[in-house]
CSV table of C-alpha atoms in Angstrom, one decimal:
chain,number,residue,atom,x,y,z
A,89,UNK,CA,59.2,24.0,10.5
A,90,UNK,CA,59.2,24.9,6.8
A,91,UNK,CA,60.8,28.1,5.8
A,92,UNK,CA,59.6,30.5,3.0
A,93,UNK,CA,61.4,29.7,-0.3
A,94,UNK,CA,61.0,33.2,-1.7
A,95,UNK,CA,60.2,36.7,-0.5
A,96,UNK,CA,59.0,39.1,-3.2
A,97,UNK,CA,57.6,42.6,-3.2
A,98,UNK,CA,53.8,42.9,-3.8
A,99,UNK,CA,52.8,46.4,-4.8
A,100,UNK,CA,54.1,49.5,-3.0
A,101,UNK,CA,53.7,48.4,0.5
A,102,UNK,CA,53.6,44.6,0.9
A,103,UNK,CA,55.8,41.5,0.7
A,104,UNK,CA,54.6,38.1,-0.4
A,105,UNK,CA,56.3,35.1,1.3
A,106,UNK,CA,56.0,31.9,-0.7
A,107,UNK,CA,56.6,28.4,0.5
A,108,UNK,CA,56.6,25.2,-1.7
A,109,UNK,CA,53.4,25.6,-3.6
A,110,UNK,CA,51.4,22.7,-2.2
A,111,UNK,CA,48.6,22.1,0.3
A,112,UNK,CA,50.3,20.4,3.2
A,113,UNK,CA,50.0,20.7,7.0
A,114,UNK,CA,53.7,21.2,7.6
A,115,UNK,CA,54.0,24.0,5.0
A,116,UNK,CA,50.9,25.6,6.3
A,117,UNK,CA,52.2,25.4,9.9
A,118,UNK,CA,55.2,27.3,8.7
A,119,UNK,CA,53.0,30.0,7.1
A,120,UNK,CA,51.1,30.5,10.4
A,121,UNK,CA,54.3,30.6,12.5
A,122,UNK,CA,55.5,33.5,10.3
A,123,UNK,CA,52.1,35.1,10.2
A,124,UNK,CA,52.2,35.6,14.0
A,125,UNK,CA,56.0,36.3,14.2
A,126,UNK,CA,56.0,39.2,11.8
A,127,UNK,CA,53.8,41.2,14.2
A,128,UNK,CA,57.0,41.6,16.3
A,129,UNK,CA,58.0,44.2,13.7
A,130,UNK,CA,56.1,47.4,14.5
A,131,UNK,CA,56.1,48.5,10.9
A,132,UNK,CA,53.9,45.6,10.0
A,133,UNK,CA,50.2,46.5,9.6
A,134,UNK,CA,48.7,43.4,8.1
A,135,UNK,CA,49.6,39.7,8.0
A,136,UNK,CA,47.4,37.5,5.8
A,137,UNK,CA,48.2,33.7,5.8
A,138,UNK,CA,47.0,31.4,3.1
A,139,UNK,CA,47.7,27.7,2.2
A,140,UNK,CA,51.4,28.2,1.3
A,141,UNK,CA,51.9,31.9,1.1
A,142,UNK,CA,51.8,34.9,3.4
A,143,UNK,CA,51.1,38.6,2.6
A,144,UNK,CA,52.8,41.1,4.9
A,145,UNK,CA,51.8,44.7,4.5
A,146,UNK,CA,53.9,47.4,6.1
A,147,UNK,CA,53.9,51.1,6.9
A,148,UNK,CA,56.1,52.4,4.1
A,149,UNK,CA,57.1,55.4,6.2
A,150,UNK,CA,58.6,53.1,8.9
A,151,UNK,CA,60.4,50.5,6.7
A,152,UNK,CA,61.0,49.4,3.2
A,153,UNK,CA,60.8,46.2,1.3
A,154,UNK,CA,64.5,45.5,1.5
A,155,UNK,CA,64.8,46.1,5.2
A,156,UNK,CA,61.7,44.1,6.1
A,157,UNK,CA,62.8,41.2,3.9
A,158,UNK,CA,66.2,41.1,5.7
A,159,UNK,CA,64.4,41.2,9.0
A,160,UNK,CA,62.2,38.3,8.0
A,161,UNK,CA,65.2,36.3,6.9
A,162,UNK,CA,66.7,36.4,10.3
A,163,UNK,CA,63.6,35.1,12.1
A,164,UNK,CA,63.9,31.7,13.7
A,165,UNK,CA,60.5,30.0,13.3
A,166,UNK,CA,61.1,27.2,15.7
A,167,UNK,CA,61.1,29.8,18.5
A,168,UNK,CA,57.6,30.9,17.4
A,169,UNK,CA,55.1,30.8,20.3
A,170,UNK,CA,52.7,27.9,19.9
A,171,UNK,CA,49.4,29.3,18.9
A,172,UNK,CA,46.7,27.5,20.8
A,173,UNK,CA,44.9,25.3,18.3
A,174,UNK,CA,41.3,24.6,19.3
A,175,UNK,CA,39.5,21.4,18.3
A,176,UNK,CA,36.0,22.0,17.1
A,177,UNK,CA,33.6,19.0,17.1
A,178,UNK,CA,30.9,19.9,14.7
A,179,UNK,CA,27.6,18.1,14.2
A,180,UNK,CA,26.3,17.5,10.7
A,181,UNK,CA,23.0,16.3,9.3
A,182,UNK,CA,24.1,14.5,6.1
A,183,UNK,CA,22.1,14.1,2.9
A,184,UNK,CA,18.4,14.8,2.0
A,185,UNK,CA,17.4,18.4,1.9
A,186,UNK,CA,20.4,19.2,4.1
A,187,UNK,CA,22.9,17.9,1.6
A,188,UNK,CA,21.4,18.1,-1.8
A,189,UNK,CA,24.6,17.1,-3.6
A,190,UNK,CA,25.3,13.9,-1.6
A,191,UNK,CA,24.1,11.7,-4.4
A,192,UNK,CA,26.2,13.5,-7.0
A,193,UNK,CA,29.3,13.1,-4.8
A,194,UNK,CA,28.6,9.4,-4.4
A,195,UNK,CA,28.3,8.9,-8.1
A,196,UNK,CA,31.4,11.1,-8.9
A,197,UNK,CA,33.5,9.2,-6.4
A,198,UNK,CA,31.9,5.7,-7.1
A,199,UNK,CA,31.2,5.3,-3.4
A,200,UNK,CA,27.9,4.7,-1.6
A,201,UNK,CA,26.3,7.7,0.2
A,202,UNK,CA,27.0,5.9,3.5
A,203,UNK,CA,30.7,5.5,2.6
A,204,UNK,CA,30.9,9.3,1.7
A,205,UNK,CA,29.4,10.2,5.1
A,206,UNK,CA,31.7,7.7,6.9
A,207,UNK,CA,34.9,9.0,5.1
A,208,UNK,CA,34.0,12.7,5.7
A,209,UNK,CA,33.9,12.0,9.4
A,210,UNK,CA,37.1,10.0,9.5
A,211,UNK,CA,39.6,12.8,9.4
A,212,UNK,CA,40.5,15.6,11.8
A,213,UNK,CA,40.8,18.5,9.5
A,214,UNK,CA,43.1,21.5,9.7
A,215,UNK,CA,41.8,25.1,9.1
A,216,UNK,CA,44.3,26.1,6.5
A,217,UNK,CA,43.1,29.6,5.8
A,218,UNK,CA,40.2,32.0,6.1
A,219,UNK,CA,38.9,33.7,3.0
A,220,UNK,CA,36.5,33.9,0.2
A,221,UNK,CA,33.8,35.3,2.5
A,222,UNK,CA,34.0,36.6,6.1
A,223,UNK,CA,34.8,33.7,8.4
A,224,UNK,CA,34.9,31.1,5.6
A,225,UNK,CA,37.3,28.4,6.7
A,226,UNK,CA,39.1,26.2,4.2
A,227,UNK,CA,39.5,22.7,5.8
A,228,UNK,CA,41.7,20.0,4.5
A,229,UNK,CA,42.6,17.6,3.4
A,230,UNK,CA,39.8,15.2,2.7
A,231,UNK,CA,40.7,11.6,1.9
A,232,UNK,CA,41.7,11.2,-1.7
A,233,UNK,CA,38.7,8.9,-2.3
A,234,UNK,CA,36.4,11.9,-1.6
A,235,UNK,CA,38.0,14.3,-4.1
A,236,UNK,CA,35.2,16.0,-6.2
A,237,UNK,CA,34.9,18.8,-8.7
A,238,UNK,CA,33.0,22.0,-8.0
A,239,UNK,CA,29.5,22.3,-9.3
A,240,UNK,CA,29.1,23.5,-12.9
A,241,UNK,CA,26.4,25.9,-11.8
A,242,UNK,CA,27.3,27.6,-8.5
A,243,UNK,CA,24.3,28.3,-6.3
A,244,UNK,CA,23.4,32.0,-5.8
A,245,UNK,CA,22.3,31.3,-2.2
A,246,UNK,CA,23.8,28.5,-0.1
A,247,UNK,CA,22.1,28.1,3.3
A,248,UNK,CA,24.2,29.0,6.4
A,249,UNK,CA,25.8,25.9,7.9
A,250,UNK,CA,26.0,24.0,4.6
A,251,UNK,CA,28.9,21.5,4.5
A,252,UNK,CA,30.6,21.5,1.1
A,253,UNK,CA,33.3,19.6,-0.8
A,254,UNK,CA,35.6,20.8,-3.5
A,255,UNK,CA,38.8,19.1,-4.6
A,256,UNK,CA,40.3,17.7,-1.5
A,257,UNK,CA,38.9,20.6,0.6
A,258,UNK,CA,35.8,20.8,2.8
A,259,UNK,CA,34.2,23.8,4.5
A,260,UNK,CA,31.1,24.9,6.4
A,261,UNK,CA,29.5,28.0,4.9
A,262,UNK,CA,29.3,30.4,7.9
A,263,UNK,CA,26.4,32.4,6.5
A,264,UNK,CA,24.2,32.6,3.5
A,265,UNK,CA,26.2,33.4,0.4
A,266,UNK,CA,26.8,32.2,-3.2
A,267,UNK,CA,28.8,29.0,-3.6
A,268,UNK,CA,29.9,26.4,-6.0
A,269,UNK,CA,30.9,23.5,-3.7
A,270,UNK,CA,29.1,20.2,-3.5
A,271,UNK,CA,26.8,20.3,-0.5
A,272,UNK,CA,26.7,17.0,1.4
A,273,UNK,CA,25.1,18.1,4.7
A,274,UNK,CA,24.4,21.0,7.1
A,275,UNK,CA,25.9,21.9,10.5
A,276,UNK,CA,23.5,23.4,13.1
A,277,UNK,CA,26.3,25.2,15.0
A,278,UNK,CA,26.6,29.0,14.8
A,279,UNK,CA,30.0,29.7,13.1
A,280,UNK,CA,29.7,33.4,12.6
A,281,UNK,CA,28.4,36.1,15.0
A,282,UNK,CA,29.1,39.6,13.9
A,283,UNK,CA,28.5,41.0,17.4
A,284,UNK,CA,31.5,39.1,18.9
A,285,UNK,CA,35.0,40.6,19.0
A,286,UNK,CA,36.2,37.6,17.0
A,287,UNK,CA,33.1,36.9,14.8
A,288,UNK,CA,34.5,33.7,13.2
A,289,UNK,CA,34.3,30.5,15.3
A,290,UNK,CA,37.0,28.7,13.2
A,291,UNK,CA,40.4,30.3,13.2
A,292,UNK,CA,43.4,29.4,11.0
A,293,UNK,CA,45.4,26.6,12.6
A,294,UNK,CA,42.4,25.2,14.5
A,295,UNK,CA,41.2,21.6,14.0
A,296,UNK,CA,37.7,20.4,13.0
A,297,UNK,CA,36.1,17.0,13.4
A,298,UNK,CA,32.7,16.2,12.1
A,299,UNK,CA,30.1,13.8,13.5
A,300,UNK,CA,26.8,12.8,12.1
A,301,UNK,CA,23.5,13.5,13.9
A,302,UNK,CA,19.9,12.8,13.0
A,303,UNK,CA,17.7,15.6,11.5
A,304,UNK,CA,15.5,15.2,14.6
A,305,UNK,CA,18.3,16.5,16.8
A,306,UNK,CA,18.9,19.7,14.8
A,307,UNK,CA,17.1,22.1,17.1
A,308,UNK,CA,18.6,20.7,20.3
A,309,UNK,CA,22.1,20.7,18.8
A,310,UNK,CA,21.6,24.2,17.3
A,311,UNK,CA,20.7,25.5,20.8
A,312,UNK,CA,23.6,23.8,22.5
A,313,UNK,CA,26.1,25.1,19.9
A,314,UNK,CA,24.7,28.6,19.4
A,315,UNK,CA,27.7,30.2,21.0
A,316,UNK,CA,31.3,29.3,21.8
A,317,UNK,CA,34.1,29.9,24.3
A,318,UNK,CA,37.3,31.6,23.3
B,113,UNK,CA,20.6,73.7,19.2
B,114,UNK,CA,20.9,70.2,17.8
B,115,UNK,CA,18.5,69.3,15.1
B,116,UNK,CA,17.8,66.1,13.3
B,117,UNK,CA,18.2,65.6,9.6
B,118,UNK,CA,16.3,62.9,7.8
B,119,UNK,CA,17.4,61.2,4.6
B,120,UNK,CA,15.1,58.9,2.7
B,121,UNK,CA,15.8,56.9,-0.4
B,122,UNK,CA,13.2,57.5,-3.1
B,123,UNK,CA,15.3,55.7,-5.8
B,124,UNK,CA,18.8,54.4,-5.1
B,125,UNK,CA,20.3,55.1,-8.6
B,126,UNK,CA,23.0,52.7,-9.9
B,127,UNK,CA,24.1,51.5,-6.5
B,128,UNK,CA,24.0,53.3,-3.1
B,129,UNK,CA,26.2,52.4,-0.1
B,130,UNK,CA,27.0,53.9,3.2
B,131,UNK,CA,30.8,54.1,3.5
B,132,UNK,CA,33.3,55.2,6.1
B,133,UNK,CA,36.9,54.1,6.8
B,134,UNK,CA,36.0,50.5,6.2
B,135,UNK,CA,37.6,47.5,8.0
B,136,UNK,CA,41.3,47.6,7.2
B,137,UNK,CA,43.5,44.9,8.6
B,138,UNK,CA,40.9,42.2,8.8
B,139,UNK,CA,41.8,40.3,5.6
B,140,UNK,CA,43.1,37.4,7.6
B,141,UNK,CA,39.5,36.8,8.7
B,142,UNK,CA,38.2,36.8,5.1
B,143,UNK,CA,36.9,40.4,5.5
B,144,UNK,CA,37.6,42.9,2.8
B,145,UNK,CA,38.9,46.3,3.4
B,146,UNK,CA,35.8,48.1,2.1
B,147,UNK,CA,35.3,51.8,2.8
B,148,UNK,CA,34.9,54.5,0.2
B,149,UNK,CA,35.9,53.2,-3.3
B,150,UNK,CA,37.4,56.6,-4.1
B,151,UNK,CA,39.2,57.7,-0.9
B,152,UNK,CA,40.2,61.1,-2.3
B,153,UNK,CA,36.7,62.3,-3.3
B,154,UNK,CA,35.4,60.9,0.0
B,155,UNK,CA,38.0,62.7,2.0
B,156,UNK,CA,37.4,66.0,0.1
B,157,UNK,CA,33.7,65.7,1.0
B,158,UNK,CA,34.6,65.3,4.7
B,159,UNK,CA,37.0,68.3,4.6
B,160,UNK,CA,34.3,70.6,3.1
B,161,UNK,CA,32.2,69.9,6.2
B,162,UNK,CA,35.1,69.6,8.7
B,163,UNK,CA,34.0,66.0,9.4
B,164,UNK,CA,36.3,63.4,11.1
B,165,UNK,CA,38.1,60.8,9.0
B,166,UNK,CA,35.7,58.1,9.9
B,167,UNK,CA,32.6,60.1,9.1
B,168,UNK,CA,29.8,58.3,7.2
B,169,UNK,CA,29.1,59.2,3.6
B,170,UNK,CA,26.6,58.0,1.0
B,171,UNK,CA,28.4,56.6,-2.1
B,172,UNK,CA,26.5,56.6,-5.3
B,173,UNK,CA,27.6,54.7,-8.4
B,174,UNK,CA,26.8,55.4,-12.0
B,175,UNK,CA,23.7,57.4,-11.4
B,176,UNK,CA,22.7,59.4,-8.3
B,177,UNK,CA,19.1,58.4,-7.7
B,178,UNK,CA,16.6,60.4,-5.7
B,179,UNK,CA,16.8,61.3,-2.1
B,180,UNK,CA,14.5,63.2,0.2
B,181,UNK,CA,16.5,65.4,2.5
B,182,UNK,CA,14.6,67.0,5.4
B,183,UNK,CA,15.8,69.3,8.3
B,184,UNK,CA,18.2,72.1,8.7
B,185,UNK,CA,21.9,71.7,8.0
B,186,UNK,CA,24.7,71.5,5.5
B,187,UNK,CA,25.7,69.0,2.8
B,188,UNK,CA,28.4,68.7,0.1
B,189,UNK,CA,28.7,66.4,-2.9
B,190,UNK,CA,32.1,65.4,-4.4
B,191,UNK,CA,33.3,62.8,-6.9
B,192,UNK,CA,31.7,62.0,-10.2
B,193,UNK,CA,29.7,64.7,-12.1
B,194,UNK,CA,26.1,63.6,-11.9
B,195,UNK,CA,24.4,66.9,-12.6
B,196,UNK,CA,23.0,67.0,-9.1
B,197,UNK,CA,19.8,69.0,-8.6
B,198,UNK,CA,18.0,70.2,-5.5
B,199,UNK,CA,14.3,70.6,-6.1
B,200,UNK,CA,15.1,70.7,-9.8
B,201,UNK,CA,17.7,73.4,-9.5
B,202,UNK,CA,21.3,72.6,-10.4
B,203,UNK,CA,23.8,72.7,-7.5
B,204,UNK,CA,27.5,73.0,-7.4
B,205,UNK,CA,29.7,70.0,-6.5
B,206,UNK,CA,32.6,70.5,-4.1
B,207,UNK,CA,30.8,73.2,-2.2
B,208,UNK,CA,29.1,73.4,1.2
B,209,UNK,CA,25.4,73.9,0.7
B,210,UNK,CA,23.0,75.1,3.4
B,211,UNK,CA,19.5,73.7,3.6
B,212,UNK,CA,16.4,74.3,5.7
B,213,UNK,CA,13.2,72.4,4.9
B,214,UNK,CA,12.3,69.4,2.7
B,215,UNK,CA,14.3,69.0,-0.5
B,216,UNK,CA,14.5,66.5,-3.3
B,217,UNK,CA,18.1,65.7,-4.2
B,218,UNK,CA,18.3,64.3,-7.6
B,219,UNK,CA,21.3,62.8,-9.5
B,220,UNK,CA,21.5,61.9,-13.1
B,221,UNK,CA,23.8,59.5,-14.9
B,222,UNK,CA,27.5,60.1,-14.2
B,223,UNK,CA,28.9,62.2,-17.1
B,224,UNK,CA,32.4,62.3,-15.7
B,225,UNK,CA,33.7,59.7,-13.3
B,226,UNK,CA,31.6,56.9,-11.8
B,227,UNK,CA,31.0,57.6,-8.0
B,228,UNK,CA,29.6,60.6,-6.2
B,229,UNK,CA,29.8,61.2,-2.4
B,230,UNK,CA,27.2,62.9,-0.4
B,231,UNK,CA,28.4,64.2,2.9
B,232,UNK,CA,26.0,65.6,5.5
B,233,UNK,CA,27.3,67.7,8.4
B,234,UNK,CA,26.4,65.7,11.5
B,235,UNK,CA,26.5,62.3,13.0
B,236,UNK,CA,24.7,59.4,11.3
B,237,UNK,CA,22.6,57.3,13.6
B,238,UNK,CA,23.4,54.0,11.9
B,239,UNK,CA,24.7,50.7,13.2
B,240,UNK,CA,28.3,49.9,12.9
B,241,UNK,CA,29.4,46.3,12.5
B,242,UNK,CA,33.0,45.5,13.3
B,243,UNK,CA,33.6,49.2,13.5
B,244,UNK,CA,32.2,50.2,10.2
B,245,UNK,CA,29.0,50.9,8.3
B,246,UNK,CA,30.6,49.9,4.9
B,247,UNK,CA,29.5,46.9,2.8
B,248,UNK,CA,31.5,43.7,3.2
B,249,UNK,CA,29.6,41.8,5.9
B,250,UNK,CA,26.4,39.8,5.3
B,251,UNK,CA,24.5,41.7,7.9
B,252,UNK,CA,25.0,45.1,6.4
B,253,UNK,CA,21.6,46.1,5.0
B,254,UNK,CA,21.2,47.1,1.3
B,255,UNK,CA,20.0,50.6,0.5
B,256,UNK,CA,16.8,50.4,-1.5
B,257,UNK,CA,13.7,52.5,-2.0
B,258,UNK,CA,12.2,53.5,1.4
B,259,UNK,CA,15.5,53.1,3.2
B,260,UNK,CA,16.0,56.0,5.6
B,261,UNK,CA,18.5,57.4,8.1
B,262,UNK,CA,18.6,60.0,10.8
B,263,UNK,CA,21.6,62.4,11.2
B,264,UNK,CA,22.2,64.5,14.3
B,265,UNK,CA,23.1,67.9,12.8
B,266,UNK,CA,26.6,69.1,13.5
B,267,UNK,CA,27.8,72.7,14.3
B,268,UNK,CA,27.7,75.0,11.3
B,269,UNK,CA,30.9,75.2,9.3
B,270,UNK,CA,32.0,78.1,7.1
B,271,UNK,CA,31.1,78.1,3.5
B,272,UNK,CA,33.9,76.5,1.3
B,273,UNK,CA,34.0,75.9,-2.3
B,274,UNK,CA,36.9,74.6,-4.5
B,275,UNK,CA,37.6,77.6,-6.7
B,276,UNK,CA,37.8,75.6,-9.8
B,277,UNK,CA,35.3,72.8,-9.3
B,278,UNK,CA,37.1,70.6,-11.8
B,279,UNK,CA,40.3,70.9,-9.8
B,280,UNK,CA,39.2,68.0,-7.6
B,281,UNK,CA,36.8,66.3,-9.9
B,282,UNK,CA,38.1,62.9,-10.8
B,283,UNK,CA,40.7,63.2,-13.5
B,284,UNK,CA,40.0,60.8,-16.3
B,285,UNK,CA,42.4,57.9,-15.8
B,286,UNK,CA,43.5,56.5,-19.1
B,287,UNK,CA,46.6,54.7,-18.2
B,288,UNK,CA,47.0,52.9,-14.9
B,289,UNK,CA,50.4,52.9,-13.4
B,290,UNK,CA,51.4,49.4,-12.4
B,291,UNK,CA,54.1,47.3,-10.9
B,292,UNK,CA,54.8,43.7,-12.0
B,293,UNK,CA,52.6,41.4,-9.8
B,294,UNK,CA,53.8,38.1,-8.2
B,295,UNK,CA,52.9,36.1,-11.3
B,296,UNK,CA,53.9,38.6,-14.0
B,297,UNK,CA,56.7,36.2,-15.0
B,298,UNK,CA,54.2,33.5,-15.9
B,299,UNK,CA,53.5,35.5,-19.0
B,300,UNK,CA,56.0,35.2,-21.9
B,301,UNK,CA,57.7,38.3,-23.3
B,302,UNK,CA,55.3,38.6,-26.2
B,303,UNK,CA,52.3,38.4,-23.9
B,304,UNK,CA,53.8,41.0,-21.5
B,305,UNK,CA,54.4,43.4,-24.4
B,306,UNK,CA,50.9,42.9,-25.8
B,307,UNK,CA,49.3,43.4,-22.5
B,308,UNK,CA,51.0,46.7,-22.0
B,309,UNK,CA,50.1,47.9,-25.5
B,310,UNK,CA,46.4,47.0,-25.3
B,311,UNK,CA,43.7,49.5,-24.5
B,312,UNK,CA,41.0,47.7,-22.5
B,313,UNK,CA,37.4,48.6,-22.1
B,314,UNK,CA,35.8,48.6,-18.7
B,315,UNK,CA,33.2,45.9,-18.6
B,316,UNK,CA,29.5,46.0,-17.5
B,317,UNK,CA,30.1,43.6,-14.6
B,318,UNK,CA,32.4,46.0,-12.8
B,319,UNK,CA,31.5,46.8,-9.2
B,320,UNK,CA,33.0,47.6,-5.9
B,321,UNK,CA,34.7,44.2,-5.9
B,322,UNK,CA,36.6,45.0,-9.0
B,323,UNK,CA,36.8,46.5,-12.5
B,324,UNK,CA,36.4,43.9,-15.1
B,325,UNK,CA,38.3,44.6,-18.3
B,326,UNK,CA,37.0,43.2,-21.6
B,327,UNK,CA,39.5,41.0,-23.4
B,328,UNK,CA,39.6,42.2,-27.0
B,329,UNK,CA,38.1,39.6,-29.3
B,330,UNK,CA,41.1,39.5,-31.6
B,331,UNK,CA,43.5,38.8,-28.8
B,332,UNK,CA,44.4,35.2,-28.1
B,333,UNK,CA,43.7,33.9,-24.6
B,334,UNK,CA,46.8,33.3,-22.5
B,335,UNK,CA,47.2,29.8,-21.1
B,336,UNK,CA,48.0,30.4,-17.5
B,337,UNK,CA,47.8,27.9,-14.6
B,338,UNK,CA,45.4,28.4,-11.7
B,339,UNK,CA,47.4,28.7,-8.5
B,340,UNK,CA,46.8,27.5,-5.0
B,341,UNK,CA,44.8,30.4,-3.6
B,342,UNK,CA,47.0,33.1,-2.1
B,343,UNK,CA,46.3,36.6,-0.6
B,344,UNK,CA,45.2,39.5,-2.8
B,345,UNK,CA,44.9,43.3,-2.1
B,346,UNK,CA,43.0,46.1,-3.8
B,347,UNK,CA,44.9,47.3,-6.9
B,348,UNK,CA,45.9,43.8,-7.9
B,349,UNK,CA,45.2,42.8,-11.5
B,350,UNK,CA,44.2,39.2,-11.7
B,351,UNK,CA,44.0,37.5,-15.1
B,352,UNK,CA,40.8,35.4,-15.1
B,353,UNK,CA,39.5,33.2,-18.0
B,354,UNK,CA,37.3,36.2,-19.0
B,355,UNK,CA,40.0,38.8,-18.9
B,356,UNK,CA,41.7,40.9,-16.3
B,357,UNK,CA,40.0,42.1,-13.1
B,358,UNK,CA,41.4,45.1,-11.2
B,359,UNK,CA,40.5,44.5,-7.6
B,360,UNK,CA,38.9,47.3,-5.6
B,361,UNK,CA,37.9,47.9,-2.0
B,362,UNK,CA,35.4,45.0,-1.7
B,363,UNK,CA,37.7,42.5,-3.3
B,364,UNK,CA,38.0,39.0,-2.0
B,365,UNK,CA,40.9,38.4,0.3
B,366,UNK,CA,42.5,35.4,-1.4
B,367,UNK,CA,42.3,34.1,-4.9
B,368,UNK,CA,43.7,31.6,-7.4
B,369,UNK,CA,44.0,33.6,-10.6
B,370,UNK,CA,47.4,34.9,-11.5
B,371,UNK,CA,48.3,38.3,-10.1
B,372,UNK,CA,50.0,39.7,-13.1
B,373,UNK,CA,50.1,43.4,-12.1
B,374,UNK,CA,49.6,45.6,-9.1
B,375,UNK,CA,48.3,49.2,-9.5
B,376,UNK,CA,50.5,51.9,-8.0
B,377,UNK,CA,49.1,53.0,-4.7
B,378,UNK,CA,48.2,56.5,-6.0
B,379,UNK,CA,46.1,55.1,-8.8
B,380,UNK,CA,43.7,53.1,-6.6
B,381,UNK,CA,41.4,56.0,-5.8
B,382,UNK,CA,41.0,57.2,-9.4
B,383,UNK,CA,40.3,53.6,-10.5
B,384,UNK,CA,37.0,53.8,-8.7
B,385,UNK,CA,36.0,56.6,-11.1
B,386,UNK,CA,36.2,54.4,-14.2
B,387,UNK,CA,32.8,53.2,-15.4
B,388,UNK,CA,31.7,50.6,-17.9
B,389,UNK,CA,32.7,51.6,-21.4
B,390,UNK,CA,35.7,53.7,-20.3
B,391,UNK,CA,39.1,52.8,-21.9
B,392,UNK,CA,42.2,52.1,-19.8
B,393,UNK,CA,45.7,50.7,-20.4
B,394,UNK,CA,48.6,49.7,-18.2
B,395,UNK,CA,51.9,51.4,-17.9
B,396,UNK,CA,54.8,49.8,-16.0
B,397,UNK,CA,56.7,52.1,-13.7
């Protein structure tokens, strides 16, 4: 388990824990272990994990930056309870109107569109962090061959379910929102339901595996994956 | 007897939002804190009507718009000075006002501050999503012309007015008290000094997400690396390629631009009263 390399104050009532600044599964696992462990301190009011850093906000009337930092230093992350990591198998209709940037990705990577689709399904991705928009899950890492830049002109409206690529990251837009990632397909599953206690289907630490389906199976798959079990 | 009050939007002004306590503590889900941009002005509006801390208010930015208020009850307006009128007659801010009948509430351009709060004594019949009516979720409806809401009138409260109405009006914030942010040390000493000496102008693109500060044309751009995205909180000053952005209540939850400064917790509410064209500088301490 990777330990934070640095703990620094962030404003009047928060600490920032920094790991090695890289996108790597073992570093991120360390981040999430600490993200859940810090809740044992009753002065903690917020714990926000990212790729390789963690924001911990505290109630300044119950503790201070120094005390909390010392408390965090004595934590033993290997004893952290294993968070149950769910595996989500998500269907994708690749290309065409579902993935308007598939051709661009193919030409940027020098691969055929078939190869892009094949490589995107090859990896079981890790949910590194949630952010940008409610329930937006950053998945990584894609194979190095699939690395692409963001679009020069971000779209003002990306359809819900769109599957995007940026750098060595991939993601499914949970709802309609602006976005600059290269869209290669669309996923019919519901990923965001504001009426649930936990509206986001994908949680940090979960795993995601994509599989291709035909456009003809969209409706059937959408119905089957309209909801999810916790 | 419980009556119903009706509020209808004739013209939303420069941006109208229903706000309450927001959704604090949900940043790990990508959900911003939201809630009233200026907590202090909002809280004062609630106090004038003895409303609970999570009461719903209407937040109006830059200009007040036009609102048709019908029924019998009480309201109060706090925050920015927008020369509010009721049926054409000027009304006092920071005061409980009784009404009985149909009235046109009319707000002009903010002459002092940026955001006004309209509180109505009663309980709003509006849908809460994840515990709040505030913006920040895709399902929260936008307030535009013809939008309307019903409020169950509350028990009458005694008349209150802040003796000196300017006592609670947003003070003009000219220097923002800041602490060094996590990436302050990425700036060299000359850049740090220059940043603290510069008076910035609040840009037109500012909104509830953040105040965008215009980078003076004569100032050289700083060459800073983009980081692997990391959490951010309201009050953070991120240095983007187009100048600093001071994050507010609807800010994103993670970001990759260097967090050079963090506003002191007491300055976050007054920040929301800065409007495009206002001048602001940073003071460490």
